[in-house]
mmCIF file with all atom_site columns, C-alpha atoms in Angstrom:
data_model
loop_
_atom_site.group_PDB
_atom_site.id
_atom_site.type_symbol
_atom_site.label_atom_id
_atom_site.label_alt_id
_atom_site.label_comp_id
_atom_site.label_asym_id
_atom_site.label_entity_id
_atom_site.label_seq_id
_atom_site.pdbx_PDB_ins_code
_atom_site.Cartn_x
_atom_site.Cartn_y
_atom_site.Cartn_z
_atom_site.occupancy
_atom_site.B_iso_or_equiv
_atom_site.pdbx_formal_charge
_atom_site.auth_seq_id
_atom_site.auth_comp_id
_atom_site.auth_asym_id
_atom_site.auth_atom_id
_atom_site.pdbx_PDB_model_num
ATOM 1   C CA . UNK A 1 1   ? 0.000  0.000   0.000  1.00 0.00 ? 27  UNK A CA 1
ATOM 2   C CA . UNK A 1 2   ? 1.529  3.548   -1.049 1.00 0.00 ? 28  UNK A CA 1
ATOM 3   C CA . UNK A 1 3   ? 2.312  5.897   1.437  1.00 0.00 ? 29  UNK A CA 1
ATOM 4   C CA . UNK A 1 4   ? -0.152 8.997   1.825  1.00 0.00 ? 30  UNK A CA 1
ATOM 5   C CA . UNK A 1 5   ? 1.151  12.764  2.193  1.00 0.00 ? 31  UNK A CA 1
ATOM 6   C CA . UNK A 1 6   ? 0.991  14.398  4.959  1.00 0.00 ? 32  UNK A CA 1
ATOM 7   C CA . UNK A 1 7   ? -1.772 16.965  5.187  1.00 0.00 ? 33  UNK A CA 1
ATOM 8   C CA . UNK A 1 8   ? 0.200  20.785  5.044  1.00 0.00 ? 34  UNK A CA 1
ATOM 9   C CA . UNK A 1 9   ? -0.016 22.085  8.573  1.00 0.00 ? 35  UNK A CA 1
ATOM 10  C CA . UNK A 1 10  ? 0.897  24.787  10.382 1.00 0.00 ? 36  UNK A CA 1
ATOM 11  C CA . UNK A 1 11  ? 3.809  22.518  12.913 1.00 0.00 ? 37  UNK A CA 1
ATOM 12  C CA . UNK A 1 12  ? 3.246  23.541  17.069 1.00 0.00 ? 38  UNK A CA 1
ATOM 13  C CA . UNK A 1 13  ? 6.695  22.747  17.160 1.00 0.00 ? 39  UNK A CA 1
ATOM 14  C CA . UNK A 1 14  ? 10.342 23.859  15.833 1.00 0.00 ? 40  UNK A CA 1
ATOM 15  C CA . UNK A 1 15  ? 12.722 21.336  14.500 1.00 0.00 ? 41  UNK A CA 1
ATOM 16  C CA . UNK A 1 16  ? 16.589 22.149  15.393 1.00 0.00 ? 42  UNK A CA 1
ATOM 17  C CA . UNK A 1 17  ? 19.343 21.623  12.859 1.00 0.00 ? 43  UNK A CA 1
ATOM 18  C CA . UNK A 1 18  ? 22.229 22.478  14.627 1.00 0.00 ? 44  UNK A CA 1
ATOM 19  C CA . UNK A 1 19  ? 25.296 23.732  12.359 1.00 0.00 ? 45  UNK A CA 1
ATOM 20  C CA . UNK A 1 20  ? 27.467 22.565  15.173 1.00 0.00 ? 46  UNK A CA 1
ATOM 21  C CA . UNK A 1 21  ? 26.815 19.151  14.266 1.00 0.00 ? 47  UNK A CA 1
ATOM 22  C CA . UNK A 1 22  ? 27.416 16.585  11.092 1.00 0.00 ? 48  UNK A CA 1
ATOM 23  C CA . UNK A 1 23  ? 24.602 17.421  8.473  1.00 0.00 ? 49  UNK A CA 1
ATOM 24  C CA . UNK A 1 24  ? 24.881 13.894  7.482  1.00 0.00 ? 50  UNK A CA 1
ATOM 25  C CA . UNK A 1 25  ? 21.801 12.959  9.351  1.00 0.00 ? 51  UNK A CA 1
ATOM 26  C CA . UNK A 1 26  ? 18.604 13.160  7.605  1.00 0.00 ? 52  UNK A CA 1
ATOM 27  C CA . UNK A 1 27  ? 16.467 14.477  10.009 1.00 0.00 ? 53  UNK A CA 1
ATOM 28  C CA . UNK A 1 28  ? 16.614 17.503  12.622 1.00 0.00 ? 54  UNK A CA 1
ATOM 29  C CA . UNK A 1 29  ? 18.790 16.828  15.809 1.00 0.00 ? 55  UNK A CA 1
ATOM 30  C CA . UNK A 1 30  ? 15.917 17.964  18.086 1.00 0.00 ? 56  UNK A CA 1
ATOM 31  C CA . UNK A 1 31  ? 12.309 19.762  18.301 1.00 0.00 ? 57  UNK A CA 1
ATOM 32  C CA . UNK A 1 32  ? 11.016 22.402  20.574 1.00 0.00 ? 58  UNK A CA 1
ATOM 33  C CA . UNK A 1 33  ? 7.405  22.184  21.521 1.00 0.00 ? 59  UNK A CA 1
ATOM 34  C CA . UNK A 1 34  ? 6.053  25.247  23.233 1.00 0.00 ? 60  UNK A CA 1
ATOM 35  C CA . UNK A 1 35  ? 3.783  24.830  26.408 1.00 0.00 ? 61  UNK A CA 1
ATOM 36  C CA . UNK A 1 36  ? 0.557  24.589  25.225 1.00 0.00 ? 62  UNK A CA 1
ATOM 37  C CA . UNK A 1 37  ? 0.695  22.474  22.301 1.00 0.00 ? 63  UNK A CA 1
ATOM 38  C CA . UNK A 1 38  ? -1.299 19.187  22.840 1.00 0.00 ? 64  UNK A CA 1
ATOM 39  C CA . UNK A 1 39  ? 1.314  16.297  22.739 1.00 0.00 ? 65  UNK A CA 1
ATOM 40  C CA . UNK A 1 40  ? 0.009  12.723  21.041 1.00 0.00 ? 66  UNK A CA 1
ATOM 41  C CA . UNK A 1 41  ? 1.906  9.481   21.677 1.00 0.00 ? 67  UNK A CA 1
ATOM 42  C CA . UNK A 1 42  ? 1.534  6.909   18.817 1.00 0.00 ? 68  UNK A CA 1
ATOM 43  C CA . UNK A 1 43  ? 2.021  3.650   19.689 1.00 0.00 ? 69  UNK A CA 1
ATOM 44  C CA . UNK A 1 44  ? 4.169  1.296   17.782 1.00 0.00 ? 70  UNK A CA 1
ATOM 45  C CA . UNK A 1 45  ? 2.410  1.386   14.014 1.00 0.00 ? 71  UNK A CA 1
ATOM 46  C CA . UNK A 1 46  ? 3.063  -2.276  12.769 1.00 0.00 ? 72  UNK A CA 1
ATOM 47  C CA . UNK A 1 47  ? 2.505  -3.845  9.180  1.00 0.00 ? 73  UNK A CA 1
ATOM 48  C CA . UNK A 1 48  ? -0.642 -5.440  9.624  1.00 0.00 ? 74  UNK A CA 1
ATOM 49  C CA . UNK A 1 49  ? -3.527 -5.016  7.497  1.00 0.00 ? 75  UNK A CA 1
ATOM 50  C CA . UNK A 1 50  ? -7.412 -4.632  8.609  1.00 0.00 ? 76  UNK A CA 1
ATOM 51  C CA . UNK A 1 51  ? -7.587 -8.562  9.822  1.00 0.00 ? 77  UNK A CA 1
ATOM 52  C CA . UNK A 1 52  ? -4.603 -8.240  12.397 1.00 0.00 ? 78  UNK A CA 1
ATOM 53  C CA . UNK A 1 53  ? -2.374 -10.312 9.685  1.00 0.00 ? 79  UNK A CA 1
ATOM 54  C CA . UNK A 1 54  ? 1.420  -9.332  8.716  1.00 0.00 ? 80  UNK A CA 1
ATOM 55  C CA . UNK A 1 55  ? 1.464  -8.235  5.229  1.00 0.00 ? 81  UNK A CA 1
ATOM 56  C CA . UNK A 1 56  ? 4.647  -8.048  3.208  1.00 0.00 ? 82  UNK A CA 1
ATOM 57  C CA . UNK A 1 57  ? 6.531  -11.088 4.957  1.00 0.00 ? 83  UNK A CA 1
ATOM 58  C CA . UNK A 1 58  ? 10.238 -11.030 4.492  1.00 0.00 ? 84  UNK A CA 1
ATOM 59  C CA . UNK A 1 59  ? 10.060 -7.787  2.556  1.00 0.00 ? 85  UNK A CA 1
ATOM 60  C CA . UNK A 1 60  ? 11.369 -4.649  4.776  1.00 0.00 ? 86  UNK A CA 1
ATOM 61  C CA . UNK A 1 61  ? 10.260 -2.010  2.715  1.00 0.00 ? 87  UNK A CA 1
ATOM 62  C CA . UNK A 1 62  ? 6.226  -3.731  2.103  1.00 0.00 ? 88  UNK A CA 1
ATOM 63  C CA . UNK A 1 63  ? 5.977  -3.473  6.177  1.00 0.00 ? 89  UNK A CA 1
ATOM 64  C CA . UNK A 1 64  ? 7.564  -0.327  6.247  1.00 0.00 ? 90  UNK A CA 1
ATOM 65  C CA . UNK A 1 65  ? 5.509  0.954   3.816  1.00 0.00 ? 91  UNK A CA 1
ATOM 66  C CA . UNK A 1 66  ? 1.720  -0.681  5.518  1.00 0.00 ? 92  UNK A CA 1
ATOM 67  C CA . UNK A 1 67  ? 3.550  0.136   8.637  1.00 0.00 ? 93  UNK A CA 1
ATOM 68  C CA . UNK A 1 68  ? 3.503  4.242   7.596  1.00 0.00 ? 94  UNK A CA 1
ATOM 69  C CA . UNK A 1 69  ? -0.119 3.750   6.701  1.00 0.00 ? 95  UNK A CA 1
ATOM 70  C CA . UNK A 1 70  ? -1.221 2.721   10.199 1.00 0.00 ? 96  UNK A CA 1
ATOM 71  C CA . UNK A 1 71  ? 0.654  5.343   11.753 1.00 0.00 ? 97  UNK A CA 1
ATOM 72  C CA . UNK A 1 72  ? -0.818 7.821   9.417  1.00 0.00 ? 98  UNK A CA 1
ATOM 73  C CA . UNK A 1 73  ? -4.333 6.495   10.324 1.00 0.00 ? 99  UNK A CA 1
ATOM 74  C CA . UNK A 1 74  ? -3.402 6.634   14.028 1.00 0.00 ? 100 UNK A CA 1
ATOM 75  C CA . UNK A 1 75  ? -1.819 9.779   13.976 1.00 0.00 ? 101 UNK A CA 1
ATOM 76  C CA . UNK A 1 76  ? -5.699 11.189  12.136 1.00 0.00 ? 102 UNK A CA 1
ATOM 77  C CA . UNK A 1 77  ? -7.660 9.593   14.682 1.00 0.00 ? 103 UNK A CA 1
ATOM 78  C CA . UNK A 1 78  ? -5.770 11.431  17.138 1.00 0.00 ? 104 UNK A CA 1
ATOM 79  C CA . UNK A 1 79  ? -6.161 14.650  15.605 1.00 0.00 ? 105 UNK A CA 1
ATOM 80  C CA . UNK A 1 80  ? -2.297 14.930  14.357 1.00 0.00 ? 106 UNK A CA 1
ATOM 81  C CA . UNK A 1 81  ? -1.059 14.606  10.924 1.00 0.00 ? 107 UNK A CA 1
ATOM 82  C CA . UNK A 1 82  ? 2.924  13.543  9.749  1.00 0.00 ? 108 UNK A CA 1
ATOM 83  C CA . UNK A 1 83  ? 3.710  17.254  9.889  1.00 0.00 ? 109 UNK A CA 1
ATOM 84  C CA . UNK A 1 84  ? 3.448  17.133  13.522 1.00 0.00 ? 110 UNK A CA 1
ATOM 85  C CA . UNK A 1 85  ? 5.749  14.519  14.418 1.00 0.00 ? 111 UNK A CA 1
ATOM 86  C CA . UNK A 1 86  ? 8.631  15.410  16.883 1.00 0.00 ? 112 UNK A CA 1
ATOM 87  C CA . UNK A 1 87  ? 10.467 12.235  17.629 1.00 0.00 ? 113 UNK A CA 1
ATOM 88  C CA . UNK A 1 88  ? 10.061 8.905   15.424 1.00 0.00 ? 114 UNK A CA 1
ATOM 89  C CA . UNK A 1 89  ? 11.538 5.260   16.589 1.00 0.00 ? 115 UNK A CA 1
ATOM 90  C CA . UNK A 1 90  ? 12.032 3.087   13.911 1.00 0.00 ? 116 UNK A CA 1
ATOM 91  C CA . UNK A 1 91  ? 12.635 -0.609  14.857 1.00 0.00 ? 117 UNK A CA 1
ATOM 92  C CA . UNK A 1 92  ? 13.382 -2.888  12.434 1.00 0.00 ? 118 UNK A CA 1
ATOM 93  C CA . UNK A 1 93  ? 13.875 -6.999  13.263 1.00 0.00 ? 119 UNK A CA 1
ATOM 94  C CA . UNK A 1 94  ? 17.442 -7.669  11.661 1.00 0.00 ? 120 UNK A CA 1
ATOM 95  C CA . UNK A 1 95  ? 21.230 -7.426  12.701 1.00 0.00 ? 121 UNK A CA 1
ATOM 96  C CA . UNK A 1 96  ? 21.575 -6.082  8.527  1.00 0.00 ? 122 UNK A CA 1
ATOM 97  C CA . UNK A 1 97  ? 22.264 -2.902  7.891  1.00 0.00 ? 123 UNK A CA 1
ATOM 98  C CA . UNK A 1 98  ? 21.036 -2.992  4.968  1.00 0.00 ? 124 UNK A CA 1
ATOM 99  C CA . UNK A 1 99  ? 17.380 -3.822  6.412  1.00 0.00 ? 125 UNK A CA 1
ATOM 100 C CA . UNK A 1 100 ? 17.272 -0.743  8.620  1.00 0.00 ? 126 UNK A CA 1
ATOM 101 C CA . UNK A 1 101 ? 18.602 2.059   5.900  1.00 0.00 ? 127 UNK A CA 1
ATOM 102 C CA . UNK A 1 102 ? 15.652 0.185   3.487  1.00 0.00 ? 128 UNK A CA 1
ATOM 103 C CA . UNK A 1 103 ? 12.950 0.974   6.592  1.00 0.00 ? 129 UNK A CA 1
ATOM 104 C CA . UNK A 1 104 ? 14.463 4.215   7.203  1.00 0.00 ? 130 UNK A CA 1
ATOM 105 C CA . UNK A 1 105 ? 14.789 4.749   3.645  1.00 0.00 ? 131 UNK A CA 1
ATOM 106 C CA . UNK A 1 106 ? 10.467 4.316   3.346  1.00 0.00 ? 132 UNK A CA 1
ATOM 107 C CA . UNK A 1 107 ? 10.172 6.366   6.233  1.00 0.00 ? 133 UNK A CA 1
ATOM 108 C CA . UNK A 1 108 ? 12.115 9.512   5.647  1.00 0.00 ? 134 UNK A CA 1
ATOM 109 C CA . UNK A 1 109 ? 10.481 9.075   2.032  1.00 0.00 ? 135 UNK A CA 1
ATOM 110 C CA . UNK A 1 110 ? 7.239  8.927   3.551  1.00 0.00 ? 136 UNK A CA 1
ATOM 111 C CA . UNK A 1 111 ? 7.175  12.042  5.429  1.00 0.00 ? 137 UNK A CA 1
ATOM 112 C CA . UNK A 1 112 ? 9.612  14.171  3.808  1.00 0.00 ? 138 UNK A CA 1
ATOM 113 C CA . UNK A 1 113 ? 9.586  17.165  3.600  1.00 0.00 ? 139 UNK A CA 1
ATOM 114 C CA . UNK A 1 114 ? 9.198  17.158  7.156  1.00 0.00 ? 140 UNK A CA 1
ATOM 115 C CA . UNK A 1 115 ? 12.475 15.606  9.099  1.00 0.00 ? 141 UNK A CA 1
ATOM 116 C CA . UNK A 1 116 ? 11.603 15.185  12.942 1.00 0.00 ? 142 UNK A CA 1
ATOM 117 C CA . UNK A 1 117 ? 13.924 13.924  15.248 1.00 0.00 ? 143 UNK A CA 1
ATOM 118 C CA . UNK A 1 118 ? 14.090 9.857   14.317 1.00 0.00 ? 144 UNK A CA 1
ATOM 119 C CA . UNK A 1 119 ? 16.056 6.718   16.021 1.00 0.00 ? 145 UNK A CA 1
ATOM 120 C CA . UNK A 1 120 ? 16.604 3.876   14.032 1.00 0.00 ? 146 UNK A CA 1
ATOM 121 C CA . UNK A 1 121 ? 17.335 0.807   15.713 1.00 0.00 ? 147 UNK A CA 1
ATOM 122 C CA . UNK A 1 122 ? 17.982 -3.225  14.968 1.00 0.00 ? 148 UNK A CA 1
ATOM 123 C CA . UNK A 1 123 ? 16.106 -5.161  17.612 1.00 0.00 ? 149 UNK A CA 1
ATOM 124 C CA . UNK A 1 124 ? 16.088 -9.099  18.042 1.00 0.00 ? 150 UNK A CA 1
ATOM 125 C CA . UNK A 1 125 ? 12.456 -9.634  17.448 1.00 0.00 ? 151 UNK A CA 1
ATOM 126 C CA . UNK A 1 126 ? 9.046  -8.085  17.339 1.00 0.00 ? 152 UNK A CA 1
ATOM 127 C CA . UNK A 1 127 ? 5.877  -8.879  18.483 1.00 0.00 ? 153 UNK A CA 1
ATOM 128 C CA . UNK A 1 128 ? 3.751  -10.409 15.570 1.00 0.00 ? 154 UNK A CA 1
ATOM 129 C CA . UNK A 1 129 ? 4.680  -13.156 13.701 1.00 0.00 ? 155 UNK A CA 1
ATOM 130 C CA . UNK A 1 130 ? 6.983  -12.426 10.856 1.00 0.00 ? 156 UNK A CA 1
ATOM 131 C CA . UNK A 1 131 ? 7.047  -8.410  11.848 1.00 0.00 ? 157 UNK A CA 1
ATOM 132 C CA . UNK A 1 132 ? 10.324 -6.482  10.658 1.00 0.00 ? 158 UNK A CA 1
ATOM 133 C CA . UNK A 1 133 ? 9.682  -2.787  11.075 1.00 0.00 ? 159 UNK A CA 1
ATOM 134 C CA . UNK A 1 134 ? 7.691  -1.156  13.932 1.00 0.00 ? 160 UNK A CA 1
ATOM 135 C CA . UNK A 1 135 ? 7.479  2.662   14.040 1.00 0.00 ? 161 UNK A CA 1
ATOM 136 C CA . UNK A 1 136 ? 6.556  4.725   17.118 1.00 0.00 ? 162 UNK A CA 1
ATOM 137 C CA . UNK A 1 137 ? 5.856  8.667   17.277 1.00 0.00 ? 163 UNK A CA 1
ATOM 138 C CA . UNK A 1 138 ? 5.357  11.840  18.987 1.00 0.00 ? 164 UNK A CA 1
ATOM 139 C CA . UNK A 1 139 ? 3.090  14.881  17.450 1.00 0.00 ? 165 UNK A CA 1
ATOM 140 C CA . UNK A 1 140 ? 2.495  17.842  18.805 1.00 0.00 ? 166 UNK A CA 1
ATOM 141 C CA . UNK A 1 141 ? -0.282 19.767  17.934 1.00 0.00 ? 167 UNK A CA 1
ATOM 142 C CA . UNK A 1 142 ? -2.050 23.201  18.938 1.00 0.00 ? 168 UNK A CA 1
#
């Protein structure tokens, strides 16, 4: 399933480049939310589809990709769109790095041209059966 846009939106809060630091990262180094703005924790978004089963088995960037969805549909339920994220967490089940820059690789895709804040990590093992890539988020919204 394609990844949808983000809706444009005015962000609550500021994402921080600092020059100080290597621009090698593709994302901002950190994000100011002002008081006021209405913070919304996503859960882990996982790649399963509307009957609870893992689509895209063995294939890092299908379950990224279904995995974006969810988190998209999440993030609307709760009011927030992409353009509010602050912090991502993008776990992906493999000791490759190849798997994690192909998850990270759907992800920055998927919400560019917004960078938050984003931590990519290789973890042992997830919890549904034959689940790679789990994505977790922060929004903030006014």
């Amino acid at each position: 399933m394609p990844a949808v846009p983000a809706a444009p939106s005015t962000p609550a809060a500021r994402l921080v480049r600092s020059p100080r630091l290597s621009d090698v990262a593709e994302y901002a180094y950190s994000a100011v939310v002002p008081s006021g703005a209405r913070l919304v924790y996503a859960a882990g978004a996982c790649p399963l589809d509307d009957d609870g089963a893992t689509v895209g088995v063995g294939d890092v960037r299908a379950q990224a990709a279904r995995t974006m969805e969810n988190l998209r549909i999440s993030l609307e339920d709760a009011g927030a769109t992409f353009g509010d994220l602050v912090k991502t967490t993008v776990y992906v089940a493999s000791t490759s790095q190849d798997d994690l820059v192909a998850a990270w690789e759907v992800v920055r895709d998927t919400l560019a041209p917004h960078d938050p804040p984003s931590t990519l990590l290789g973890v042992a093992a997830l919890g549904y059966d034959d689940q790679l890539v789990e994505v977790e988020a922060v929004a903030a919204v006014r």
